Each structure stands twice: as C-alpha cells, then as structure tokens.
mmCIF file of C-alpha atoms in Angstrom:
data_model
loop_
_atom_site.group_PDB
_atom_site.id
_atom_site.type_symbol
_atom_site.label_atom_id
_atom_site.label_comp_id
_atom_site.label_asym_id
_atom_site.label_seq_id
_atom_site.Cartn_x
_atom_site.Cartn_y
_atom_site.Cartn_z
ATOM 1 C CA MET A 15 -39.152 26.719 142.932
ATOM 2 C CA SER A 16 -40.816 25.579 146.094
ATOM 3 C CA ARG A 17 -38.436 23.876 148.648
ATOM 4 C CA THR A 18 -39.846 22.030 151.491
ATOM 5 C CA PHE A 19 -39.492 24.031 154.786
ATOM 6 C CA PHE A 20 -37.005 22.308 157.193
ATOM 7 C CA VAL A 21 -36.612 22.762 160.835
ATOM 8 C CA GLY A 22 -33.889 20.954 162.849
ATOM 9 C CA GLY A 23 -33.803 20.831 166.692
ATOM 10 C CA ASN A 24 -30.279 20.361 167.979
ATOM 11 C CA TRP A 25 -30.607 19.522 171.698
ATOM 12 C CA LYS A 26 -26.848 19.595 172.256
ATOM 13 C CA MET A 27 -25.605 18.184 175.433
ATOM 14 C CA ASN A 28 -28.818 18.823 177.241
ATOM 15 C CA GLY A 29 -31.808 16.912 178.657
ATOM 16 C CA SER A 30 -32.666 13.759 180.745
ATOM 17 C CA ILE A 31 -34.830 10.704 180.173
ATOM 18 C CA GLU A 32 -37.737 12.428 181.592
ATOM 19 C CA GLN A 33 -37.087 15.806 179.554
ATOM 20 C CA TYR A 34 -36.620 14.119 176.348
ATOM 21 C CA GLN A 35 -39.867 12.158 176.762
ATOM 22 C CA SER A 36 -41.695 15.214 177.776
ATOM 23 C CA LEU A 37 -40.321 17.178 174.825
ATOM 24 C CA ILE A 38 -41.268 14.561 172.191
ATOM 25 C CA LYS A 39 -44.761 14.208 173.793
ATOM 26 C CA HIS A 40 -45.201 17.928 173.553
ATOM 27 C CA LEU A 41 -44.272 17.881 169.754
ATOM 28 C CA LEU A 42 -46.368 14.934 168.985
ATOM 29 C CA ASP A 43 -49.329 16.430 170.849
ATOM 30 C CA SER A 44 -48.992 19.815 168.896
ATOM 31 C CA SER A 45 -50.404 20.747 165.621
ATOM 32 C CA LEU A 46 -47.224 21.101 163.364
ATOM 33 C CA ASP A 47 -47.147 22.413 159.836
ATOM 34 C CA SER A 48 -47.713 19.249 157.849
ATOM 35 C CA LYS A 49 -45.711 20.524 154.951
ATOM 36 C CA ALA A 50 -42.538 21.084 157.123
ATOM 37 C CA GLU A 51 -39.782 18.525 157.425
ATOM 38 C CA VAL A 52 -38.711 18.254 161.031
ATOM 39 C CA VAL A 53 -35.655 16.635 162.608
ATOM 40 C CA ILE A 54 -34.516 16.540 166.095
ATOM 41 C CA ALA A 55 -30.983 15.627 167.446
ATOM 42 C CA PRO A 56 -31.014 14.560 170.947
ATOM 43 C CA PRO A 57 -27.867 13.355 172.538
ATOM 44 C CA SER A 58 -26.809 9.991 171.231
ATOM 45 C CA LEU A 59 -27.633 8.197 174.383
ATOM 46 C CA TYR A 60 -31.348 9.045 173.738
ATOM 47 C CA LEU A 61 -31.402 8.282 169.852
ATOM 48 C CA LEU A 62 -32.834 4.861 170.149
ATOM 49 C CA PRO A 63 -35.462 5.347 172.817
ATOM 50 C CA SER A 64 -36.578 8.455 170.955
ATOM 51 C CA GLN A 65 -36.773 6.378 167.791
ATOM 52 C CA LYS A 66 -39.513 4.162 169.634
ATOM 53 C CA LEU A 67 -41.478 7.217 170.512
ATOM 54 C CA LEU A 68 -41.366 8.662 166.841
ATOM 55 C CA GLU A 69 -42.126 5.519 165.002
ATOM 56 C CA GLY A 70 -44.455 6.299 162.202
ATOM 57 C CA LYS A 71 -44.596 10.009 163.033
ATOM 58 C CA GLN A 72 -43.844 13.064 161.080
ATOM 59 C CA ILE A 73 -40.516 13.883 163.083
ATOM 60 C CA ALA A 74 -37.244 12.336 162.080
ATOM 61 C CA LEU A 75 -34.078 11.748 164.074
ATOM 62 C CA GLY A 76 -30.482 12.971 163.480
ATOM 63 C CA ALA A 77 -27.245 12.460 165.377
ATOM 64 C CA GLN A 78 -25.265 15.545 166.488
ATOM 65 C CA ASN A 79 -22.159 14.314 165.084
ATOM 66 C CA ALA A 80 -20.462 11.092 163.683
ATOM 67 C CA TYR A 81 -16.979 9.674 162.772
ATOM 68 C CA ASN A 82 -15.908 9.005 159.236
ATOM 69 C CA LYS A 83 -14.516 5.463 159.946
ATOM 70 C CA PRO A 84 -16.812 2.580 159.866
ATOM 71 C CA SER A 85 -15.410 0.983 163.073
ATOM 72 C CA GLY A 86 -12.240 0.771 164.968
ATOM 73 C CA ALA A 87 -10.264 1.857 167.955
ATOM 74 C CA PHE A 88 -11.955 5.273 168.320
ATOM 75 C CA THR A 89 -13.145 5.398 171.814
ATOM 76 C CA GLY A 90 -16.081 7.592 172.369
ATOM 77 C CA GLU A 91 -17.076 7.921 168.767
ATOM 78 C CA ILE A 92 -20.121 6.732 166.839
ATOM 79 C CA SER A 93 -19.736 6.067 163.224
ATOM 80 C CA VAL A 94 -21.772 6.947 160.194
ATOM 81 C CA ALA A 95 -22.090 3.077 159.582
ATOM 82 C CA GLN A 96 -23.477 2.552 163.085
ATOM 83 C CA LEU A 97 -25.977 5.479 162.540
ATOM 84 C CA LYS A 98 -27.033 3.747 159.366
ATOM 85 C CA ASP A 99 -27.318 0.537 161.014
ATOM 86 C CA ALA A 100 -29.633 1.909 163.751
ATOM 87 C CA SER A 101 -31.873 3.648 161.065
ATOM 88 C CA ILE A 102 -30.917 7.137 162.197
ATOM 89 C CA PRO A 103 -31.274 9.068 158.914
ATOM 90 C CA TRP A 104 -29.746 12.393 159.648
ATOM 91 C CA VAL A 105 -26.425 13.660 161.110
ATOM 92 C CA ILE A 106 -25.407 17.201 161.956
ATOM 93 C CA LEU A 107 -21.719 17.950 160.646
ATOM 94 C CA GLY A 108 -19.291 20.759 160.961
ATOM 95 C CA HIS A 109 -21.171 22.590 163.829
ATOM 96 C CA SER A 110 -19.166 25.597 165.175
ATOM 97 C CA GLU A 111 -18.973 23.926 168.564
ATOM 98 C CA ARG A 112 -17.287 20.852 166.976
ATOM 99 C CA ARG A 113 -14.881 23.165 165.155
ATOM 100 C CA SER A 114 -14.012 25.572 167.940
ATOM 101 C CA ILE A 115 -14.232 23.269 171.183
ATOM 102 C CA PHE A 116 -12.981 19.968 169.525
ATOM 103 C CA GLY A 117 -10.765 21.209 166.862
ATOM 104 C CA GLU A 118 -12.533 19.926 163.882
ATOM 105 C CA THR A 119 -10.983 21.285 160.654
ATOM 106 C CA ASP A 120 -12.484 21.912 157.355
ATOM 107 C CA ASP A 121 -10.850 18.771 155.941
ATOM 108 C CA MET A 122 -12.153 16.686 158.898
ATOM 109 C CA VAL A 123 -15.634 17.907 158.100
ATOM 110 C CA ALA A 124 -15.034 17.100 154.454
ATOM 111 C CA GLN A 125 -14.124 13.530 155.436
ATOM 112 C CA LYS A 126 -17.123 13.065 157.541
ATOM 113 C CA THR A 127 -19.563 14.522 154.929
ATOM 114 C CA SER A 128 -18.315 12.108 152.253
ATOM 115 C CA ALA A 129 -18.371 9.184 154.646
ATOM 116 C CA ALA A 130 -22.024 9.975 155.664
ATOM 117 C CA LEU A 131 -23.303 10.360 152.172
ATOM 118 C CA GLU A 132 -21.416 7.270 150.957
ATOM 119 C CA THR A 133 -23.278 5.441 153.756
ATOM 120 C CA GLY A 134 -26.591 6.753 152.786
ATOM 121 C CA LEU A 135 -27.234 9.140 155.663
ATOM 122 C CA SER A 136 -28.527 12.695 155.000
ATOM 123 C CA VAL A 137 -26.491 15.563 156.152
ATOM 124 C CA ILE A 138 -27.131 19.007 157.989
ATOM 125 C CA LEU A 139 -23.849 20.722 156.950
ATOM 126 C CA CYS A 140 -23.024 23.627 159.085
ATOM 127 C CA VAL A 141 -20.990 26.645 158.055
ATOM 128 C CA GLY A 142 -20.517 30.177 159.576
ATOM 129 C CA GLU A 143 -18.105 32.969 160.398
ATOM 130 C CA SER A 144 -16.741 34.471 163.610
ATOM 131 C CA LEU A 145 -17.777 38.014 164.980
ATOM 132 C CA GLU A 146 -14.051 38.982 163.897
ATOM 133 C CA GLN A 147 -14.550 37.865 160.455
ATOM 134 C CA ARG A 148 -18.066 39.383 160.207
ATOM 135 C CA GLU A 149 -16.496 42.704 161.318
ATOM 136 C CA LYS A 150 -13.963 42.465 158.588
ATOM 137 C CA ASN A 151 -16.572 41.881 155.921
ATOM 138 C CA GLU A 152 -15.253 38.383 155.360
ATOM 139 C CA SER A 153 -18.494 36.480 155.939
ATOM 140 C CA ILE A 154 -19.242 35.281 152.592
ATOM 141 C CA ASN A 155 -15.649 34.304 151.719
ATOM 142 C CA VAL A 156 -15.273 32.340 154.944
ATOM 143 C CA VAL A 157 -18.649 30.547 154.504
ATOM 144 C CA LEU A 158 -18.033 29.840 150.872
ATOM 145 C CA GLY A 159 -14.413 28.581 151.693
ATOM 146 C CA GLN A 160 -15.825 26.205 154.390
ATOM 147 C CA LEU A 161 -18.389 24.845 151.718
ATOM 148 C CA GLU A 162 -15.808 24.514 149.077
ATOM 149 C CA THR A 163 -13.669 22.240 151.321
ATOM 150 C CA ALA A 164 -16.522 20.376 153.100
ATOM 151 C CA THR A 165 -18.214 19.412 149.661
ATOM 152 C CA LYS A 166 -15.071 18.866 147.589
ATOM 153 C CA ASP A 167 -15.936 15.139 146.946
ATOM 154 C CA VAL A 168 -19.784 15.676 146.783
ATOM 155 C CA LYS A 169 -21.376 14.385 143.692
ATOM 156 C CA ASP A 170 -25.019 13.804 144.848
ATOM 157 C CA TRP A 171 -26.387 16.808 146.580
ATOM 158 C CA SER A 172 -29.738 15.411 147.211
ATOM 159 C CA LYS A 173 -29.119 14.405 150.825
ATOM 160 C CA ILE A 174 -27.543 17.648 151.957
ATOM 161 C CA VAL A 175 -29.009 20.688 153.817
ATOM 162 C CA ILE A 176 -26.772 23.522 154.390
ATOM 163 C CA ALA A 177 -27.040 25.387 157.696
ATOM 164 C CA TYR A 178 -25.701 28.820 157.801
ATOM 165 C CA GLU A 179 -24.875 29.499 161.431
ATOM 166 C CA PRO A 180 -22.931 32.659 162.205
ATOM 167 C CA VAL A 181 -20.802 31.862 165.166
ATOM 168 C CA TRP A 182 -21.257 35.088 166.869
ATOM 169 C CA ALA A 183 -25.082 34.429 166.961
ATOM 170 C CA ILE A 184 -25.005 30.873 168.438
ATOM 171 C CA GLY A 185 -26.226 30.905 171.994
ATOM 172 C CA THR A 186 -25.535 34.552 172.401
ATOM 173 C CA GLY A 187 -29.073 35.902 171.926
ATOM 174 C CA LYS A 188 -27.599 37.950 168.995
ATOM 175 C CA VAL A 189 -29.500 37.218 165.701
ATOM 176 C CA ALA A 190 -28.229 37.987 162.172
ATOM 177 C CA THR A 191 -30.866 40.471 160.783
ATOM 178 C CA ALA A 192 -33.192 38.937 158.041
ATOM 179 C CA GLU A 193 -31.260 41.069 155.685
ATOM 180 C CA GLN A 194 -27.701 39.807 156.875
ATOM 181 C CA ALA A 195 -28.951 36.274 156.750
ATOM 182 C CA GLN A 196 -30.552 36.464 153.370
ATOM 183 C CA GLU A 197 -27.387 38.053 151.926
ATOM 184 C CA VAL A 198 -25.261 35.067 152.906
ATOM 185 C CA HIS A 199 -28.017 32.570 151.839
ATOM 186 C CA ALA A 200 -28.250 34.068 148.488
ATOM 187 C CA ALA A 201 -24.337 33.979 148.037
ATOM 188 C CA ILE A 202 -24.457 30.135 148.830
ATOM 189 C CA ARG A 203 -27.163 29.651 146.454
ATOM 190 C CA GLN A 204 -25.231 31.423 143.716
ATOM 191 C CA TRP A 205 -22.234 29.524 144.608
ATOM 192 C CA LEU A 206 -24.181 26.230 144.167
ATOM 193 C CA VAL A 207 -24.801 27.106 140.514
ATOM 194 C CA LYS A 208 -21.134 27.132 139.924
ATOM 195 C CA LYS A 209 -20.330 24.234 142.234
ATOM 196 C CA ALA A 210 -23.031 21.906 140.996
ATOM 197 C CA ASP A 211 -25.682 23.252 138.652
ATOM 198 C CA GLN A 212 -28.798 25.340 138.460
ATOM 199 C CA GLN A 213 -31.252 22.516 139.609
ATOM 200 C CA VAL A 214 -29.088 21.817 142.754
ATOM 201 C CA SER A 215 -29.131 25.549 143.560
ATOM 202 C CA ASP A 216 -32.952 25.765 143.032
ATOM 203 C CA THR A 217 -33.755 22.559 145.102
ATOM 204 C CA LEU A 218 -31.166 22.431 147.961
ATOM 205 C CA ARG A 219 -32.400 23.754 151.199
ATOM 206 C CA ILE A 220 -30.263 26.415 152.977
ATOM 207 C CA ILE A 221 -31.473 26.872 156.621
ATOM 208 C CA TYR A 222 -30.400 29.558 159.277
ATOM 209 C CA GLY A 223 -29.185 28.929 162.862
ATOM 210 C CA GLY A 224 -28.186 31.139 165.514
ATOM 211 C CA SER A 225 -30.458 32.262 168.482
ATOM 212 C CA VAL A 226 -33.561 31.548 166.368
ATOM 213 C CA ALA A 227 -36.724 31.956 168.505
ATOM 214 C CA ALA A 228 -40.499 32.390 168.083
ATOM 215 C CA LYS A 229 -40.069 36.162 168.011
ATOM 216 C CA ASN A 230 -37.906 36.291 165.098
ATOM 217 C CA CYS A 231 -38.596 33.078 163.060
ATOM 218 C CA LYS A 232 -41.446 34.598 160.829
ATOM 219 C CA GLU A 233 -39.300 37.563 159.538
ATOM 220 C CA LEU A 234 -36.464 35.153 158.762
ATOM 221 C CA ALA A 235 -38.658 32.636 157.238
ATOM 222 C CA SER A 236 -40.113 35.219 154.889
ATOM 223 C CA GLN A 237 -36.753 35.654 153.216
ATOM 224 C CA PRO A 238 -36.358 33.985 149.632
ATOM 225 C CA ASP A 239 -33.468 32.095 150.268
ATOM 226 C CA ILE A 240 -33.968 30.928 153.825
ATOM 227 C CA ASP A 241 -35.602 27.563 153.719
ATOM 228 C CA GLY A 242 -35.882 26.849 157.582
ATOM 229 C CA PHE A 243 -33.823 26.700 160.799
ATOM 230 C CA LEU A 244 -31.388 24.810 162.837
ATOM 231 C CA VAL A 245 -32.607 25.681 166.190
ATOM 232 C CA GLY A 246 -30.626 25.223 169.519
ATOM 233 C CA GLY A 247 -31.768 26.382 172.833
ATOM 234 C CA ALA A 248 -35.284 27.134 171.618
ATOM 235 C CA SER A 249 -35.642 23.419 170.445
ATOM 236 C CA LEU A 250 -35.784 22.542 174.238
ATOM 237 C CA LYS A 251 -38.765 24.809 174.693
ATOM 238 C CA PRO A 252 -42.359 24.936 173.728
ATOM 239 C CA GLU A 253 -41.815 27.719 171.417
ATOM 240 C CA PHE A 254 -39.985 25.094 169.054
ATOM 241 C CA VAL A 255 -43.605 24.534 167.789
ATOM 242 C CA ASP A 256 -43.998 28.003 166.562
ATOM 243 C CA ILE A 257 -40.738 27.858 164.882
ATOM 244 C CA VAL A 258 -41.745 24.749 162.938
ATOM 245 C CA ASN A 259 -44.953 26.713 162.051
ATOM 246 C CA ALA A 260 -43.074 29.924 161.076
ATOM 247 C CA ARG A 261 -44.667 29.813 157.609
ATOM 248 C CA LEU A 262 -48.203 29.220 158.652
#
C-alpha cells in the first residue's frame, strides 16, 4: 500500500528571527515533491510568526513538545490545548533529548500522546535505543517496549507518525545503515498488526531520524518500510530540500 512520504524538520533550540524567515523563504522558493507531506518544528517562540508565512502553503507546523494538562501552574510549558487553539496541527513527543536531558519517562510520553490525540493534534512519536542497547542486540525490544507504553491508550492511529530515532545516531554523524533501519521499521510494522490491525500496519507512516542528510536520504528512502524522515541539523540547511525530494 502506498503511504504518503513524510518529512519533518526539527529545528530544536536553534535559529533567530532572521534565520527562520530565511529558512522558510528558501523552502517556499524551492521545488518540493508535491506528493510529500512536510512539517517543520521551529522553537515555540517562532511558531505563530512562521504560521503567517506558511499560510496556504504545502508546509505545516509542529511544536517540539507539549504538556498534557490543558492549563495550570506549569511555568514554562505549552499545553496541547494551547497548540490546538493556535491551530498548530503537529507536535513531536518522546524525543530522546526530552527523555535523556529532561527526564521524561515512557509513562509521561504516554500521557502526552493521549492528551494530544484527544485534543485533535497529530503526533510525531519518537522512539529509539541507546548505543549500549544496540550493542547488546536489544534495539527491537527497547523500541517496541517504548511504543507499547506510549500507545497504551491509543484507539485511533490515524493521527500518529512513528519516528524511529536511534539515540546513538542523533547529532553524532553516525547513521544507522539502511539495513539496520529497515530491520527496526519492519519490526514496528509487524508489532502494529498485533497492537492494532493489518490496516493500521499498512497505512501508518514510520519515519527514520538520526543524522539524516542529502548524502544518505535516497538509500534510506528506498527501503520498503521507511516512509520518510525526522531531520535535525540538516533541516537548518539548504539540503533539507534534497531530503524532502528523496523519492524524486
């Protein structure tokens, strides 16, 4: 079954007013694959001004994180309800940097995922193993365990994209080989048959993240179960266009 190619750009805590305007202008001036779904996630400070620049365009916006409570005394957080109110359609949840630096647990990711879906947001749900876990051949068990917890309350899978991001490949320049990535993606798709059903397995996008660049995106995109990318550093560079166009 044909799945729409999906490319997300996670800007992380980078950029300035001048830079985000320049990055968006470059994307809008470029010839992007018309069949690809593209989402960029600038820092929250730049979401609303970016929204004005992207109005009516092919590119959608996502937040890099959100809190599961609709409101309250949670200084510094942005709620899923506020994202919905501001018409920001996507949110990245469970990113390894949120897990490792800010101590987010699988249960916390599950709460955020449920809250986001119940609010009507679409979720890029991140999972991935550490280098130590990879070397112990625990990659698939770790990834499926994270997914099992994060999706324990999910009933409607139509608004989820799963991003497999091996922690050892994020920002390191190391990239999972196409075969390594495909193996985990295939395991996730098989898990989806048991967790949900065959239709969900056939239609849900599973994307790869971890030092994706123009030089490796085409080989990765050629794998049968890799449906796109979640791009970090390269989303801040002109080559992001080449990654979006990886299947052309």
